[in-house]
mmCIF file of C-alpha atoms and ligand atoms in Angstrom:
data_model
loop_
_atom_site.group_PDB
_atom_site.id
_atom_site.type_symbol
_atom_site.label_atom_id
_atom_site.label_comp_id
_atom_site.label_asym_id
_atom_site.label_seq_id
_atom_site.Cartn_x
_atom_site.Cartn_y
_atom_site.Cartn_z
ATOM 1 C CA MET A 1 -8.669 4.106 -20.443
ATOM 2 C CA ALA A 2 -5.522 2.152 -19.565
ATOM 3 C CA PRO A 3 -6.134 -0.956 -17.454
ATOM 4 C CA LEU A 4 -5.546 -0.721 -13.741
ATOM 5 C CA HIS A 5 -2.638 -2.332 -11.962
ATOM 6 C CA VAL A 6 -2.064 -3.135 -8.307
ATOM 7 C CA LEU A 7 1.193 -3.582 -6.426
ATOM 8 C CA VAL A 8 1.449 -4.594 -2.767
ATOM 9 C CA TYR A 9 4.762 -4.867 -0.932
ATOM 10 C CA GLN A 10 6.116 -5.133 2.571
ATOM 11 C CA SER A 11 9.321 -3.659 3.970
ATOM 12 C CA GLN A 12 11.188 -3.106 7.233
ATOM 13 C CA ALA A 13 11.878 0.341 8.661
ATOM 14 C CA SER A 14 15.623 0.948 8.543
ATOM 15 C CA ARG A 15 15.440 3.021 11.752
ATOM 16 C CA PRO A 16 12.729 3.906 14.283
ATOM 17 C CA LEU A 17 10.343 6.441 12.713
ATOM 18 C CA ASP A 18 8.344 8.888 14.795
ATOM 19 C CA ALA A 19 5.147 10.748 13.927
ATOM 20 C CA SER A 20 6.951 13.680 12.341
ATOM 21 C CA ASP A 21 9.117 11.394 10.150
ATOM 22 C CA LEU A 22 5.928 9.765 8.925
ATOM 23 C CA ASP A 23 4.211 13.114 8.338
ATOM 24 C CA ILE A 24 7.078 14.334 6.154
ATOM 25 C CA LEU A 25 7.117 11.077 4.232
ATOM 26 C CA LEU A 26 3.364 11.150 3.675
ATOM 27 C CA LEU A 27 3.292 14.763 2.576
ATOM 28 C CA ASP A 28 5.880 14.016 -0.086
ATOM 29 C CA ALA A 29 4.220 10.762 -1.131
ATOM 30 C CA ARG A 30 0.759 12.306 -1.441
ATOM 31 C CA ILE A 31 1.918 15.160 -3.684
ATOM 32 C CA ASN A 32 3.584 12.696 -5.995
ATOM 33 C CA ASN A 33 0.789 10.186 -5.996
ATOM 34 C CA GLU A 34 -1.738 12.852 -6.783
ATOM 35 C CA LEU A 35 0.321 13.957 -9.806
ATOM 36 C CA ALA A 36 0.610 10.347 -10.935
ATOM 37 C CA ASN A 37 -3.011 9.522 -10.080
ATOM 38 C CA VAL A 38 -1.914 6.654 -7.871
ATOM 39 C CA THR A 39 -4.099 5.774 -4.890
ATOM 40 C CA GLY A 40 -3.692 3.334 -2.013
ATOM 41 C CA VAL A 41 -2.845 2.872 1.625
ATOM 42 C CA LEU A 42 0.206 2.530 3.809
ATOM 43 C CA LEU A 43 0.154 0.671 7.105
ATOM 44 C CA TYR A 44 2.941 0.879 9.671
ATOM 45 C CA GLY A 45 3.316 -1.284 12.717
ATOM 46 C CA ASP A 46 6.136 -2.965 14.610
ATOM 47 C CA HIS A 47 8.770 -1.347 12.334
ATOM 48 C CA GLN A 48 7.157 -2.921 9.308
ATOM 49 C CA PHE A 49 5.353 -1.362 6.364
ATOM 50 C CA VAL A 50 2.712 -2.831 4.088
ATOM 51 C CA GLN A 51 1.741 -0.595 1.185
ATOM 52 C CA TYR A 52 -0.951 -1.071 -1.431
ATOM 53 C CA LEU A 53 -0.695 0.977 -4.660
ATOM 54 C CA GLU A 54 -3.177 1.158 -7.531
ATOM 55 C CA GLY A 55 -3.191 3.087 -10.825
ATOM 56 C CA THR A 56 -2.091 2.428 -14.380
ATOM 57 C CA ARG A 57 0.833 0.052 -14.599
ATOM 58 C CA ALA A 58 3.270 2.726 -15.785
ATOM 59 C CA ASP A 59 2.256 5.083 -12.956
ATOM 60 C CA VAL A 60 2.400 2.414 -10.249
ATOM 61 C CA GLU A 61 5.797 1.216 -11.452
ATOM 62 C CA GLN A 62 7.159 4.749 -11.528
ATOM 63 C CA ILE A 63 5.991 5.367 -7.951
ATOM 64 C CA TYR A 64 7.291 2.003 -6.779
ATOM 65 C CA ALA A 65 10.707 2.733 -8.322
ATOM 66 C CA ARG A 66 10.789 5.923 -6.255
ATOM 67 C CA ILE A 67 9.697 4.039 -3.133
ATOM 68 C CA THR A 68 12.517 1.506 -3.546
ATOM 69 C CA ARG A 69 15.028 4.388 -3.320
ATOM 70 C CA ALA A 70 13.731 5.731 0.026
ATOM 71 C CA SER A 71 16.235 5.462 2.862
ATOM 72 C CA GLN A 72 13.637 4.922 5.602
ATOM 73 C CA HIS A 73 13.061 1.294 4.736
ATOM 74 C CA GLN A 74 14.807 -1.818 3.456
ATOM 75 C CA ARG A 75 14.185 -5.448 2.511
ATOM 76 C CA LEU A 76 11.274 -4.632 0.211
ATOM 77 C CA GLU A 77 9.348 -7.700 -0.861
ATOM 78 C CA ILE A 78 6.516 -7.657 -3.396
ATOM 79 C CA LEU A 79 3.442 -9.532 -2.170
ATOM 80 C CA GLU A 80 1.240 -9.046 -5.218
ATOM 81 C CA GLN A 81 1.179 -7.290 -8.560
ATOM 82 C CA GLY A 82 -1.213 -7.605 -11.457
ATOM 83 C CA ARG A 83 -4.409 -6.465 -13.113
ATOM 84 C CA LEU A 84 -7.111 -4.821 -11.071
ATOM 85 C CA GLU A 85 -10.727 -4.342 -12.125
ATOM 86 C CA ALA A 86 -11.567 -1.260 -10.075
ATOM 87 C CA ARG A 87 -9.849 1.071 -7.625
ATOM 88 C CA ARG A 88 -10.432 0.227 -3.984
ATOM 89 C CA PHE A 89 -8.974 3.424 -2.475
ATOM 90 C CA GLN A 90 -10.297 5.976 -4.928
ATOM 91 C CA ARG A 91 -10.257 8.796 -2.376
ATOM 92 C CA TRP A 92 -6.777 8.173 -1.001
ATOM 93 C CA HIS A 93 -3.648 9.461 -2.671
ATOM 94 C CA MET A 94 -2.073 7.648 0.230
ATOM 95 C CA GLY A 95 -4.176 6.703 3.183
ATOM 96 C CA PHE A 96 -2.172 5.972 6.309
ATOM 97 C CA SER A 97 -2.771 4.041 9.472
ATOM 98 C CA ASP A 98 -0.707 2.800 12.342
ATOM 99 C CA ALA A 99 -1.495 -0.871 12.579
ATOM 100 C CA PRO A 100 -1.072 -3.439 15.320
ATOM 101 C CA GLN A 101 1.733 -5.937 14.800
ATOM 102 C CA SER A 102 -0.827 -8.716 14.357
ATOM 103 C CA VAL A 103 -2.460 -6.968 11.406
ATOM 104 C CA VAL A 104 0.812 -6.179 9.635
ATOM 105 C CA GLN A 105 1.874 -9.790 10.147
ATOM 106 C CA GLN A 106 -1.399 -11.161 8.838
ATOM 107 C CA LEU A 107 -1.133 -8.954 5.770
ATOM 108 C CA SER A 108 2.453 -9.881 5.045
ATOM 109 C CA GLN A 109 1.639 -13.576 5.374
ATOM 110 C CA ALA A 110 -1.731 -13.487 3.610
ATOM 111 C CA GLN A 111 -2.310 -14.955 0.204
ATOM 112 C CA TRP A 112 -2.582 -11.978 -2.148
ATOM 113 C CA GLN A 113 -2.566 -13.747 -5.473
ATOM 114 C CA ARG A 114 -6.087 -14.217 -6.618
ATOM 115 C CA ASP A 115 -7.374 -17.779 -6.955
ATOM 116 C CA ALA A 116 -9.682 -16.681 -9.719
ATOM 117 C CA PRO A 117 -8.188 -13.617 -11.428
ATOM 118 C CA TRP A 118 -10.943 -13.708 -14.070
ATOM 119 C CA LEU A 119 -13.579 -12.856 -11.468
ATOM 120 C CA GLU A 120 -14.570 -9.212 -11.429
ATOM 121 C CA ASP A 121 -14.500 -8.929 -7.669
ATOM 122 C CA ASP A 122 -10.803 -8.661 -6.788
ATOM 123 C CA ALA A 123 -11.499 -8.525 -3.068
ATOM 124 C CA ALA A 124 -13.537 -11.693 -2.929
ATOM 125 C CA SER A 125 -10.745 -13.662 -4.555
ATOM 126 C CA SER A 126 -7.758 -12.199 -2.680
ATOM 127 C CA PRO A 127 -7.642 -12.960 1.057
ATOM 128 C CA GLY A 128 -4.924 -10.334 1.538
ATOM 129 C CA LEU A 129 -7.016 -7.579 -0.038
ATOM 130 C CA MET A 130 -10.076 -8.714 1.904
ATOM 131 C CA ARG A 131 -8.141 -8.440 5.178
ATOM 132 C CA LEU A 132 -6.735 -5.033 4.231
ATOM 133 C CA LEU A 133 -10.174 -3.664 3.358
ATOM 134 C CA ALA A 134 -11.648 -5.028 6.591
ATOM 135 C CA PHE A 135 -8.925 -3.334 8.642
ATOM 136 C CA TRP A 136 -9.209 -0.076 6.703
ATOM 137 C CA ASN A 137 -12.977 0.051 7.067
ATOM 138 C CA GLU A 138 -12.727 -0.578 10.818
ATOM 139 C CA GLN A 139 -10.335 2.374 10.960
ATOM 140 C CA ALA A 140 -12.843 4.704 9.296
ATOM 141 C CA ILE A 141 -11.587 7.546 11.489
ATOM 142 C CA LEU A 142 -8.066 8.121 10.390
ATOM 143 C CA SER A 143 -5.127 9.382 12.265
ATOM 144 C CA ARG A 144 -3.182 11.116 9.490
HETATM 145 C C1 FMN B 1 7.207 3.268 3.437
HETATM 146 C C2 FMN B 1 7.357 4.300 2.377
HETATM 147 C C3 FMN B 1 6.275 4.583 1.543
HETATM 148 C C4 FMN B 1 6.409 5.529 0.527
HETATM 149 N N1 FMN B 1 5.347 5.777 -0.294
HETATM 150 C C5 FMN B 1 5.485 6.624 -1.315
HETATM 151 C C6 FMN B 1 4.411 6.844 -2.216
HETATM 152 O O1 FMN B 1 3.318 6.302 -2.079
HETATM 153 N N2 FMN B 1 4.622 7.711 -3.243
HETATM 154 C C7 FMN B 1 5.816 8.357 -3.431
HETATM 155 O O2 FMN B 1 5.939 9.122 -4.375
HETATM 156 N N3 FMN B 1 6.838 8.178 -2.567
HETATM 157 C C8 FMN B 1 6.702 7.322 -1.537
HETATM 158 N N4 FMN B 1 7.752 7.143 -0.674
HETATM 159 C C9 FMN B 1 8.997 7.941 -0.841
HETATM 160 C C10 FMN B 1 8.933 9.186 0.033
HETATM 161 O O3 FMN B 1 7.871 10.006 -0.347
HETATM 162 C C11 FMN B 1 10.245 9.987 -0.031
HETATM 163 O O4 FMN B 1 10.602 10.213 -1.347
HETATM 164 C C12 FMN B 1 11.371 9.296 0.618
HETATM 165 O O5 FMN B 1 10.941 8.806 1.855
HETATM 166 C C13 FMN B 1 12.567 10.238 0.774
HETATM 167 O O6 FMN B 1 13.508 9.539 1.473
HETATM 168 P P1 FMN B 1 15.070 9.880 1.534
HETATM 169 O O7 FMN B 1 15.325 10.209 2.960
HETATM 170 O O8 FMN B 1 15.735 8.608 1.105
HETATM 171 O O9 FMN B 1 15.326 11.027 0.605
HETATM 172 C C14 FMN B 1 7.639 6.213 0.356
HETATM 173 C C15 FMN B 1 8.712 5.939 1.221
HETATM 174 C C16 FMN B 1 8.582 4.993 2.211
HETATM 175 C C17 FMN B 1 9.732 4.712 3.136
#
């Protein structure tokens, strides 16, 4: 089995997006991610996105290339990319949550690069991933 790869980026909405804009976007994203076997989560708050993608490197890069072409956002900035030991969002072809500004800010400013990439537990060595998982688990009941 090909090794797993993770990519996390942040971006700014290029215009205000309402619930139906997000639903259309997510429907499209989920179909594609399922075909590519890419999983992850997307958070949106205060006109900012943070998205976490996991899958094989080729699949994640193909999806990210598509994401960079979307008109709904701009100023994409990669926060982390690299090897991943195990999927964290196995069940989510793209989980979604509205997030408070404070959470999106914390995630975009967190350290994502792992101090000890040789450790098996990615979460324990990446404060950004730890924060994302904590938020996601608190949100157990999901809006979309
Ligand atoms: C914040 C954001 C996240 C996205 N996530 C994904 C994704 O996970 N997978 C995917 O295939 N496309 C993703 N897309 C692309 C959309 O599914 C869709 O192709 C795009 O929004 C179409 O935009 P257009 O108006 O430029 O045609 C994403 C787009 C945005 C803005």
